[in-house]
Coordinates of C-alpha atoms in Angstrom, one line a residue:
M284 CA 0.0 0.0 0.0
V285 CA 2.6 2.5 1.1
R286 CA 5.4 1.4 -1.2
G287 CA 3.3 1.8 -4.3
N288 CA 2.5 5.4 -3.5
R289 CA 5.9 6.5 -2.3
S290 CA 6.3 9.5 -4.6
L291 CA 2.8 10.6 -4.0
L292 CA 3.3 10.5 -0.2
E293 CA 6.6 12.3 -0.3
G294 CA 5.2 15.0 -2.4
Y295 CA 2.2 15.7 -0.2
F296 CA 3.0 15.1 3.4
H297 CA 5.7 14.4 5.9
I298 CA 5.3 13.2 9.5
A299 CA 7.4 14.2 12.5
F300 CA 7.5 11.7 15.3
F301 CA 8.4 12.9 18.8
S302 CA 9.4 10.5 21.5
M303 CA 11.4 11.0 24.7
E304 CA 13.0 7.6 24.2
I305 CA 13.6 5.5 21.1
G306 CA 15.2 2.0 21.0
V307 CA 16.6 2.5 17.5
N308 CA 19.6 0.2 17.9
P309 CA 20.5 -2.3 20.6
K310 CA 23.9 -0.6 21.0
I311 CA 22.4 2.9 21.6
P312 CA 21.0 3.0 25.2
T313 CA 18.4 5.8 24.6
Y314 CA 15.5 3.6 25.8
S315 CA 14.3 2.4 29.2
G316 CA 11.4 0.2 28.5
G317 CA 8.3 -0.5 26.4
L318 CA 7.8 3.1 25.2
G319 CA 11.2 3.4 23.6
I320 CA 11.3 -0.2 22.2
L321 CA 7.8 0.4 20.6
A322 CA 9.0 3.7 19.1
G323 CA 12.0 1.9 17.6
D324 CA 9.6 -0.8 16.1
I325 CA 7.4 1.9 14.7
L326 CA 10.3 3.6 12.9
R327 CA 11.7 0.2 11.7
S328 CA 8.4 -0.5 10.0
C329 CA 8.2 3.1 8.6
A330 CA 11.6 2.5 7.1
D331 CA 10.5 -0.8 5.6
L332 CA 7.2 0.7 4.2
N333 CA 8.9 3.8 2.8
V334 CA 6.9 6.1 5.0
P335 CA 8.1 9.8 4.8
I336 CA 8.8 10.4 8.5
V337 CA 11.5 12.0 10.6
A338 CA 11.9 11.3 14.3
M339 CA 12.9 13.6 17.2
T340 CA 14.3 12.4 20.5
L341 CA 16.9 13.3 23.1
A342 CA 20.6 12.3 22.9
S343 CA 20.6 10.8 26.4
N344 CA 24.4 10.9 26.2
K345 CA 24.9 8.9 29.4
G346 CA 22.2 6.4 28.5
H347 CA 19.6 4.9 30.8
I348 CA 20.6 3.0 33.9
A349 CA 22.6 -0.2 33.8
Q350 CA 21.8 -2.6 36.5
K351 CA 24.0 -4.5 39.0
L352 CA 22.5 -7.1 41.4
D353 CA 24.2 -8.6 44.5
A354 CA 23.4 -12.1 45.9
K355 CA 20.4 -10.8 47.8
G356 CA 18.9 -9.0 44.9
N357 CA 19.9 -5.5 46.0
Q358 CA 20.0 -3.3 42.9
T359 CA 22.6 -0.7 42.2
E360 CA 22.7 1.5 39.1
F361 CA 25.4 3.0 36.9
F362 CA 25.4 4.7 33.5
K363 CA 27.2 3.1 30.6
G364 CA 26.9 6.1 28.2
W365 CA 27.5 5.9 24.5
R366 CA 29.6 7.7 21.9
I367 CA 27.1 9.5 19.8
D368 CA 29.6 10.2 17.0
D369 CA 30.1 6.5 16.5
F370 CA 26.5 6.2 15.3
A371 CA 25.3 9.6 14.2
T372 CA 26.4 12.6 12.2
L373 CA 26.4 16.1 13.6
K374 CA 24.1 18.4 11.5
P375 CA 25.2 22.0 10.9
G376 CA 23.4 24.7 12.7
K377 CA 21.9 25.1 16.1
I378 CA 18.7 26.4 17.7
C379 CA 17.9 27.9 21.1
V380 CA 15.2 27.2 23.6
P381 CA 14.2 29.5 26.5
I382 CA 15.0 28.1 30.0
E383 CA 14.9 30.4 33.0
G384 CA 15.5 33.5 30.9
R385 CA 18.6 31.9 29.1
D386 CA 18.9 30.9 25.5
V387 CA 20.0 27.3 25.7
S388 CA 21.7 26.1 22.6
V389 CA 20.7 22.7 21.1
Q390 CA 22.4 20.8 18.3
A391 CA 21.1 17.7 16.4
W392 CA 22.8 14.4 15.5
E393 CA 21.4 12.4 12.6
Y394 CA 21.1 8.6 12.7
K395 CA 19.9 7.0 9.5
L396 CA 17.6 4.0 9.9
T397 CA 17.5 1.9 6.8
G398 CA 14.6 -0.2 5.8
R399 CA 14.6 -3.6 4.0
E400 CA 14.4 -2.0 0.6
G401 CA 17.0 0.7 1.3
H402 CA 14.7 3.6 2.3
Q403 CA 16.3 5.7 4.9
L404 CA 14.6 7.8 7.5
P405 CA 16.4 10.3 9.8
V406 CA 16.3 10.0 13.6
Y407 CA 17.5 13.3 15.2
F408 CA 19.1 13.2 18.7
L409 CA 18.8 16.6 20.3
D410 CA 21.9 17.5 22.4
T411 CA 22.6 20.4 24.7
N412 CA 26.2 19.3 25.5
L413 CA 27.7 22.5 23.9
Y414 CA 30.5 24.7 25.2
E415 CA 28.4 27.9 25.1
N416 CA 25.8 26.4 27.6
T417 CA 26.2 26.5 31.3
E418 CA 27.4 23.3 33.0
A419 CA 23.9 22.5 34.2
D420 CA 22.4 23.2 30.8
R421 CA 24.9 20.9 29.1
E422 CA 23.5 18.1 31.3
I423 CA 19.9 18.5 30.2
T424 CA 20.1 15.8 27.5
S425 CA 22.5 13.5 29.5
Y426 CA 20.1 11.3 31.5
L427 CA 17.0 9.6 30.3
Y428 CA 14.3 10.3 32.9
G429 CA 16.9 11.5 35.4
G430 CA 16.9 14.3 37.9
D431 CA 14.1 16.2 39.6
E432 CA 10.9 17.9 38.3
R433 CA 12.9 20.9 37.1
Y434 CA 15.3 18.7 35.1
R435 CA 12.4 16.8 33.5
L436 CA 10.6 20.0 32.5
A437 CA 13.8 21.3 31.0
Q438 CA 14.1 18.1 29.0
E439 CA 10.5 18.4 27.7
I440 CA 11.2 22.0 26.7
V441 CA 14.1 20.8 24.6
L442 CA 12.1 17.9 23.1
G443 CA 8.9 19.8 22.4
I444 CA 9.8 23.4 21.7
G445 CA 13.3 22.6 20.6
G446 CA 12.2 19.7 18.3
V447 CA 9.8 21.9 16.3
R448 CA 12.5 24.6 16.0
M449 CA 15.1 22.1 15.0
L450 CA 12.9 20.7 12.2
D451 CA 12.7 24.3 10.7
A452 CA 16.5 24.7 11.1
L453 CA 17.1 21.4 9.3
G454 CA 14.9 22.5 6.4
Q455 CA 12.0 20.2 7.2
H456 CA 9.3 22.7 6.3
N457 CA 6.8 20.3 4.8
I458 CA 5.6 18.6 8.0
S459 CA 1.9 18.0 7.8
K460 CA 1.5 15.8 10.9
Y461 CA 3.2 15.9 14.3
H462 CA 2.9 12.7 16.2
L463 CA 3.4 13.1 19.9
N464 CA 4.3 9.7 21.4
E465 CA 3.2 10.2 25.0
G466 CA 2.9 13.6 26.8
H467 CA 6.6 14.3 27.1
S468 CA 6.6 16.3 23.8
A469 CA 3.4 18.1 24.4
L470 CA 5.1 21.5 24.5
A471 CA 5.5 21.1 20.8
V472 CA 1.8 22.2 20.4
L473 CA 2.6 25.6 22.0
E474 CA 5.5 26.2 19.6
L475 CA 3.3 25.2 16.7
S476 CA 0.6 27.6 18.0
K477 CA 3.2 30.4 18.2
K478 CA 4.4 29.7 14.6
T479 CA 0.9 29.5 13.2
K480 CA -0.1 32.7 14.9
Q481 CA 2.8 34.5 13.3
E482 CA 1.9 33.1 9.9
H483 CA -1.8 33.8 10.3
P484 CA -2.2 36.8 12.7
Q485 CA -5.8 37.1 11.7
Y486 CA -6.8 33.7 13.2
T487 CA -9.2 33.7 16.1
H488 CA -8.4 31.5 19.1
E489 CA -10.8 28.9 17.8
Q490 CA -9.3 29.0 14.3
L491 CA -5.8 28.7 15.8
L492 CA -6.8 25.7 17.9
E493 CA -8.3 23.9 14.9
A494 CA -5.2 24.6 12.8
I495 CA -3.1 22.9 15.5
R496 CA -5.5 20.0 16.0
D497 CA -5.4 19.4 12.2
R498 CA -1.7 18.8 12.4
C499 CA -1.3 16.9 15.7
V500 CA -1.6 13.2 16.6
F501 CA -1.3 12.1 20.2
T502 CA -0.8 8.6 21.5
T503 CA -1.2 8.0 25.2
H504 CA 0.5 5.0 26.7
T505 CA -0.5 4.6 30.3
P506 CA -3.7 4.1 32.4
V507 CA -1.6 4.7 35.5
P508 CA -2.4 8.2 36.8
A509 CA 1.2 8.7 38.1
G510 CA 2.4 8.1 34.5
H511 CA 1.1 11.4 33.3
D512 CA 3.5 14.3 33.8
K513 CA 2.3 17.3 35.8
F514 CA 4.4 20.4 36.6
A515 CA 3.5 23.1 39.1
A516 CA 2.5 26.4 37.5
S517 CA 5.2 28.2 39.4
L518 CA 7.9 25.9 38.0
V519 CA 6.5 26.3 34.5
E520 CA 6.6 30.1 34.8
Q521 CA 10.1 29.9 36.4
L522 CA 11.5 27.9 33.4
L523 CA 9.6 29.4 30.5
G524 CA 9.2 33.0 31.7
T525 CA 8.0 35.3 29.0
Y526 CA 7.4 32.4 26.7
C527 CA 4.4 31.6 28.9
D528 CA 2.9 35.0 27.9
A529 CA 3.7 34.5 24.2
V530 CA 1.8 31.3 23.9
G531 CA -1.0 31.9 26.5
L532 CA 0.4 29.3 28.9
K533 CA -0.7 31.2 32.0
Y534 CA -4.3 31.1 30.6
I535 CA -4.0 27.4 30.0
C536 CA -2.6 26.6 33.5
N537 CA -4.8 29.2 35.3
G538 CA -2.7 28.6 38.4
S539 CA -3.1 24.8 38.3
P540 CA -0.4 22.3 37.5
L541 CA 0.4 21.9 33.8
N542 CA -0.8 18.4 32.8
M543 CA 1.1 17.4 29.7
T544 CA -1.4 14.7 28.7
L545 CA -4.3 17.2 28.9
L546 CA -2.2 19.7 26.9
A547 CA -1.7 17.2 24.2
L548 CA -5.3 16.0 24.3
E549 CA -6.6 19.5 23.9
H550 CA -4.5 20.3 20.9
S551 CA -4.7 17.0 18.9
G552 CA -7.1 16.1 16.2
Y553 CA -6.5 12.4 16.5
I554 CA -6.0 10.7 19.8
N555 CA -5.4 7.0 20.5
G556 CA -4.7 4.5 23.2
V557 CA -2.6 1.5 22.4
A558 CA -5.1 -1.4 22.8
K559 CA -8.9 -1.6 22.6
R560 CA -9.2 -2.1 26.4
H561 CA -6.8 0.9 26.9
E562 CA -9.1 3.0 24.7
E563 CA -12.0 2.3 27.2
I564 CA -9.9 3.1 30.2
S565 CA -8.5 6.3 28.6
R566 CA -12.1 7.5 27.8
D567 CA -13.0 7.0 31.5
M568 CA -9.8 8.9 32.6
F569 CA -10.3 11.7 30.1
P570 CA -14.0 12.1 29.4
G571 CA -15.0 14.4 26.6
Y572 CA -12.1 13.5 24.3
P573 CA -12.6 11.3 21.2
I574 CA -10.0 8.7 22.0
D575 CA -9.6 5.9 19.5
S576 CA -7.2 2.9 19.7
I577 CA -4.5 1.4 17.6
T578 CA -3.2 -1.8 19.2
N579 CA 0.5 -2.0 19.5
G580 CA 2.7 -4.3 17.5
V581 CA 6.3 -5.4 17.3
H582 CA 8.7 -5.5 14.3
H583 CA 8.3 -9.0 13.0
V584 CA 11.7 -9.5 11.6
F585 CA 13.7 -7.8 14.3
W586 CA 12.0 -9.9 17.1
T587 CA 12.1 -13.2 15.3
A588 CA 15.1 -15.4 16.4
E589 CA 17.3 -16.9 13.7
P590 CA 16.0 -20.5 13.8
F591 CA 12.5 -19.2 13.1
R592 CA 13.6 -16.7 10.5
T593 CA 15.2 -19.7 8.7
L594 CA 12.1 -21.7 9.1
Y595 CA 9.8 -19.0 7.7
D596 CA 12.2 -18.3 4.8
S597 CA 12.0 -21.9 3.8
H598 CA 8.2 -22.1 3.9
I599 CA 6.6 -18.7 3.6
S600 CA 7.5 -16.5 0.6
G601 CA 7.2 -12.8 1.4
W602 CA 6.8 -13.0 5.2
R603 CA 9.5 -10.4 5.7
K604 CA 7.8 -8.0 3.4
D605 CA 4.3 -8.6 4.7
P606 CA 3.9 -10.3 8.1
F607 CA 0.3 -11.1 7.4
N608 CA 1.7 -14.0 5.5
L609 CA 2.6 -15.6 8.8
R610 CA -0.9 -17.0 8.9
Y611 CA 0.4 -19.6 6.5
V612 CA 2.4 -21.1 9.4
V613 CA -0.5 -23.5 9.8
Q614 CA 0.9 -25.4 6.8
I615 CA 4.4 -25.9 8.4
P616 CA 4.8 -29.4 9.9
L617 CA 4.7 -29.4 13.6
E618 CA 8.1 -31.2 14.0
E619 CA 9.8 -28.3 12.1
I620 CA 8.3 -25.8 14.5
R621 CA 9.5 -27.9 17.5
E622 CA 12.9 -28.1 16.0
A623 CA 13.2 -24.3 15.5
H624 CA 12.1 -23.8 19.1
R625 CA 14.6 -26.4 20.4
A626 CA 17.4 -24.5 18.7
A627 CA 16.2 -21.1 20.1
K628 CA 15.8 -22.6 23.6
K629 CA 19.2 -24.2 23.5
R630 CA 20.8 -20.8 22.9
L631 CA 19.0 -19.3 25.9
I632 CA 19.7 -22.2 28.3
D633 CA 23.4 -22.3 27.2
F634 CA 23.6 -18.5 27.9
V635 CA 21.9 -18.8 31.3
N636 CA 24.1 -21.7 32.4
A637 CA 27.3 -20.0 31.2
R638 CA 26.5 -16.8 33.1
H639 CA 25.0 -18.4 36.3
D640 CA 26.1 -22.1 36.4
A641 CA 22.4 -22.7 37.0
G642 CA 22.2 -26.3 35.8
M643 CA 19.1 -25.6 33.7
T644 CA 18.1 -28.3 31.2
Y645 CA 16.8 -28.2 27.7
D646 CA 13.7 -30.4 28.4
A647 CA 12.2 -28.8 31.5
C648 CA 9.2 -26.5 31.1
T649 CA 10.7 -23.0 31.2
L650 CA 8.6 -19.9 32.2
G651 CA 9.9 -16.5 31.2
F652 CA 9.1 -13.1 32.8
A653 CA 10.9 -9.9 31.8
R654 CA 9.4 -6.5 32.6
R655 CA 10.2 -3.3 34.4
M656 CA 10.2 -4.2 38.0
T657 CA 7.4 -2.1 39.3
R658 CA 4.4 -2.6 41.5
Y659 CA 1.5 -2.9 39.0
K660 CA 3.4 -5.5 36.9
R661 CA 3.5 -7.9 39.9
P662 CA 6.7 -9.9 39.1
H663 CA 6.3 -11.6 42.5
L664 CA 2.9 -13.1 41.8
L665 CA 4.4 -16.5 40.7
F666 CA 6.0 -16.8 44.2
T667 CA 2.9 -15.9 46.3
N668 CA 2.7 -19.5 47.4
T669 CA 6.1 -21.1 47.0
R670 CA 5.0 -24.5 48.5
W671 CA 2.3 -24.8 45.8
L672 CA 4.7 -24.0 43.0
A673 CA 7.2 -26.5 44.3
A674 CA 4.4 -29.2 44.5
I675 CA 3.5 -28.5 40.9
A676 CA 7.1 -29.0 39.9
K677 CA 7.3 -32.2 41.8
Q678 CA 4.0 -33.8 41.0
V679 CA 3.3 -32.6 37.4
G680 CA 6.7 -32.0 35.9
P681 CA 9.9 -29.9 36.4
I682 CA 9.6 -26.2 36.1
Q683 CA 12.4 -23.7 35.6
V684 CA 11.9 -19.9 35.6
I685 CA 14.0 -17.2 33.9
M686 CA 13.4 -13.6 34.9
A687 CA 14.8 -10.1 34.1
G688 CA 14.0 -6.5 34.7
K689 CA 15.2 -3.2 36.2
A690 CA 13.6 -1.1 38.8
H691 CA 13.7 2.7 38.4
P692 CA 16.4 4.1 40.7
K693 CA 13.7 6.0 42.7
D694 CA 11.3 3.1 42.8
T695 CA 11.9 1.6 46.3
F696 CA 8.9 -0.8 46.0
G697 CA 10.2 -2.1 42.7
K698 CA 13.7 -2.7 44.2
D699 CA 12.0 -4.6 47.0
L700 CA 10.2 -6.8 44.5
I701 CA 13.6 -7.9 43.2
R702 CA 14.7 -8.8 46.7
Q703 CA 11.5 -10.8 47.2
I704 CA 12.2 -12.7 44.0
F705 CA 15.8 -13.5 45.2
A706 CA 14.4 -14.7 48.5
A707 CA 12.0 -17.0 46.6
I708 CA 15.0 -18.3 44.5
E709 CA 16.8 -19.2 47.7
E710 CA 13.7 -20.8 49.3
L711 CA 12.9 -22.9 46.2
A712 CA 16.5 -24.1 45.6
G713 CA 16.6 -27.7 44.7
E714 CA 12.9 -27.7 43.8
V715 CA 12.4 -25.1 41.1
K716 CA 15.4 -23.7 39.2
I717 CA 15.1 -19.9 39.0
V718 CA 17.5 -17.4 37.5
F719 CA 17.2 -13.6 37.5
L720 CA 19.3 -12.1 34.7
E721 CA 20.6 -8.7 35.4
D722 CA 20.7 -5.6 33.1
Y723 CA 17.7 -6.5 30.9
D724 CA 18.1 -4.9 27.4
M725 CA 17.1 -5.4 23.8
E726 CA 19.5 -8.2 23.1
L727 CA 18.5 -10.1 26.2
A728 CA 14.8 -9.5 25.4
L729 CA 15.2 -11.3 22.0
L730 CA 17.0 -14.2 23.7
L731 CA 14.3 -14.6 26.3
T732 CA 11.2 -14.1 24.1
S733 CA 12.5 -16.7 21.7
G734 CA 13.9 -19.3 24.1
V735 CA 11.4 -19.9 27.0
D736 CA 8.4 -22.2 26.6
I737 CA 5.7 -20.0 28.2
W738 CA 5.6 -16.2 28.5
L739 CA 4.2 -15.1 31.8
N740 CA 2.5 -11.7 32.3
T741 CA 0.8 -10.7 35.6
P742 CA -0.2 -7.0 35.7
K743 CA -2.8 -5.6 37.9
I744 CA -6.0 -5.0 35.8
P745 CA -6.4 -2.4 34.2
C746 CA -2.9 -1.0 34.7
E747 CA -1.3 -2.5 31.5
A748 CA -2.0 -0.3 28.6
S749 CA -0.8 -2.9 26.0
G750 CA 2.4 -4.7 26.7
T751 CA 4.5 -6.0 23.8
S752 CA 6.8 -8.8 25.2
G753 CA 4.1 -11.4 24.6
M754 CA 3.9 -10.3 21.0
K755 CA 7.6 -10.9 20.5
A756 CA 7.2 -14.3 22.1
C757 CA 4.4 -15.4 19.8
L758 CA 6.5 -14.6 16.7
N759 CA 8.8 -17.4 18.0
G760 CA 6.0 -19.8 18.7
I761 CA 5.8 -19.1 22.5
P762 CA 2.3 -18.9 24.0
S763 CA 1.4 -16.6 26.8
L764 CA -0.1 -17.3 30.2
S765 CA -1.4 -13.9 31.1
V766 CA -3.8 -11.7 33.0
L767 CA -6.5 -10.5 30.6
D768 CA -5.3 -6.9 30.3
G769 CA -3.7 -4.8 27.5
W770 CA -3.2 -6.6 24.2
W771 CA -4.0 -10.0 25.6
V772 CA -7.7 -9.2 25.8
E773 CA -7.5 -9.2 22.0
G774 CA -4.8 -11.9 21.5
C775 CA -6.0 -14.6 23.9
V776 CA -7.9 -17.5 22.4
E777 CA -8.1 -19.9 25.4
D778 CA -6.2 -23.2 24.7
V779 CA -5.4 -22.0 21.2
T780 CA -2.9 -19.1 21.4
G781 CA -2.3 -19.4 25.1
W782 CA -4.2 -19.1 28.4
A783 CA -5.8 -16.5 30.6
I784 CA -5.3 -16.0 34.3
E785 CA -8.7 -15.3 35.7
T786 CA -8.8 -12.0 37.6
K787 CA -11.2 -9.4 39.0
V788 CA -12.3 -6.9 36.4
A789 CA -11.5 -3.2 37.3
N790 CA -11.7 0.1 35.5
V791 CA -9.4 2.1 37.7
C792 CA -5.7 1.3 38.3
E793 CA -5.6 0.7 42.0
L794 CA -2.2 -0.4 43.2
Q795 CA -3.3 -1.8 46.6
M796 CA -2.5 -5.5 46.2
D797 CA -4.7 -8.4 47.1
D798 CA -3.0 -11.1 45.1
A799 CA -4.1 -14.4 46.8
E800 CA -7.1 -15.0 44.5
E801 CA -5.3 -14.3 41.3
A802 CA -2.2 -16.3 42.4
E803 CA -4.5 -19.3 43.0
S804 CA -5.9 -18.9 39.5
L805 CA -2.3 -18.9 38.2
Y806 CA -1.3 -22.0 40.1
R807 CA -4.5 -23.9 39.1
K808 CA -3.9 -23.0 35.4
L809 CA -0.3 -24.2 35.6
E810 CA -1.2 -27.4 37.6
E811 CA -4.3 -28.5 35.7
V812 CA -3.8 -27.2 32.2
V813 CA -0.5 -25.8 31.1
I814 CA 2.2 -28.0 32.6
P815 CA 0.3 -31.3 32.0
L816 CA -0.1 -30.3 28.3
Y817 CA 3.6 -29.5 28.1
Y818 CA 4.6 -33.0 29.4
A819 CA 1.8 -34.9 27.6
Q820 CA 3.0 -38.0 25.8
E821 CA 1.2 -36.8 22.7
R822 CA 3.3 -33.7 22.1
D823 CA 1.4 -32.4 19.1
G824 CA -1.1 -30.6 21.3
W825 CA 1.6 -28.2 22.6
A826 CA 3.1 -27.7 19.2
Q827 CA -0.3 -26.9 17.8
I828 CA -0.6 -24.1 20.2
M829 CA 2.8 -22.8 19.2
R830 CA 1.8 -22.8 15.6
Y831 CA -1.5 -21.0 16.3
A832 CA 0.3 -18.4 18.4
I833 CA 2.4 -17.5 15.3
A834 CA -0.5 -17.8 12.8
F835 CA -3.1 -15.9 14.7
N836 CA -1.1 -13.4 16.8
G837 CA 2.2 -13.1 15.0
S838 CA 0.5 -12.2 11.8
F839 CA -1.5 -9.4 13.4
F840 CA 0.3 -8.0 16.4
N841 CA 3.1 -6.5 14.4
S842 CA 4.3 -3.0 13.8
H843 CA 3.7 -3.1 10.0
R844 CA -0.1 -3.5 10.7
M845 CA 0.2 -0.8 13.4
V846 CA 1.9 1.7 11.1
Q847 CA -0.6 1.1 8.3
Q848 CA -3.4 1.9 10.8
Y849 CA -1.7 5.1 11.8
L850 CA -1.4 6.1 8.1
L851 CA -5.1 5.4 7.5
N852 CA -6.6 6.6 10.8
A853 CA -4.3 9.4 11.9
Y854 CA -1.9 10.7 9.3
F855 CA -4.2 10.8 6.3
A856 CA -7.2 11.8 8.4

């Protein structure tokens, strides 16, 4: 669809994609979790589909945190950093943004992302590490999600206001849609408003607002109230000063905190959540706004392990070009799917044993869990009743568990969850083999989502906007065992693509935990359905589920489909 109209698209419109974090390359640590990895997958698909898009993000010169764990699970953090000039080219020219009455200089580095047919799209890393800036201002683009409220607001000024100005400085004057990926870049709408007012001084407030809405697309990613940035009006005025008057920000705030999500909602003509269930939750959170949904997806080639790439190449012509062709996996013999999985699992088990001397085996049923270690994701749910878990492993069949994930440096509860998991590892020693891999990143994610047997997901309903790890797993024939939240509401066909953990339905993300009932549901599903099927003498039942996970979910929950929906529903609208 897009490839055939390449010249038409390039002649008539261009998209600017703004995101605080982008996982554009495993060697570039400018991502912290799902938001950045998703942004990278969106851009990979745009490059494959020849979509005329440019991306704006921050340089995050010192990267996101790297994780170190001691024997008790105590997390410490350090920053690896990265050499931006090893990956990107410095563009000529600079722009300035107003911060506390100073003009802070910003430069841009260009990284070229190349699609499967050679189409290149530019990703611009905004960087304040310039000699003319103060020492503090040089650090604004150093740490991803670092510092205090003032630091975060300064970063969002650089991304939103600076991003729009940099596009002009780079000669990108034909932008027809600005896609704000979460509220971090919401200040872009104010700079667009300022520009439009200068170009059309005759516009009324209503005409100006409609002009901005016609050009802005906003994607919200979280149903967790704390995930929506808010800044005190006094802090906004302190940092932006006279800019507040120029764009009417004092009128917008009216003494209340500046809610970046509401700012983006008010100025966007198309708004979407990232799953159908998330659309419903977002409409409840923000009544009065026409919130749609485009369910997330993952890049099907990037997240498919080599044994499965080889399998698909030998049986499915064109799957790399069009992932919808993965539905033809139903024609691949089950033994060949099993063989590809055995190869991927061997890579993972060998890696784990080499790193931890864990004694894990190739045949034992292996559960995988890798997420940000935070309260609502409940990584500890599997260990609510360790005696029950041990009994399942003894009576039904051996179980081994591989986990990974980082806690935010300031998330004391998340850090405590890691310690709880390490305590469970010690308690279950000799009964259930469990390994927690430190410093979870993109490369480890591919190894895990292709090598385990079951992908476990246990968020508190309805706190998971979408989730994408299970989508990566299904591309590699791995079924999910998950709470019915996020994308799994759409992807779960019980006993066909995986299994649901029965939970209480909720419409508000309450973090007070009462896990006993849901843990019981998890254990019963493992004990009575999942583990017995894995160890059944007739192995085709399990392999059939692997095949359906690919055919039903891998063919749909991919970023090519997602980008095509953005083109039709948001960019062309």
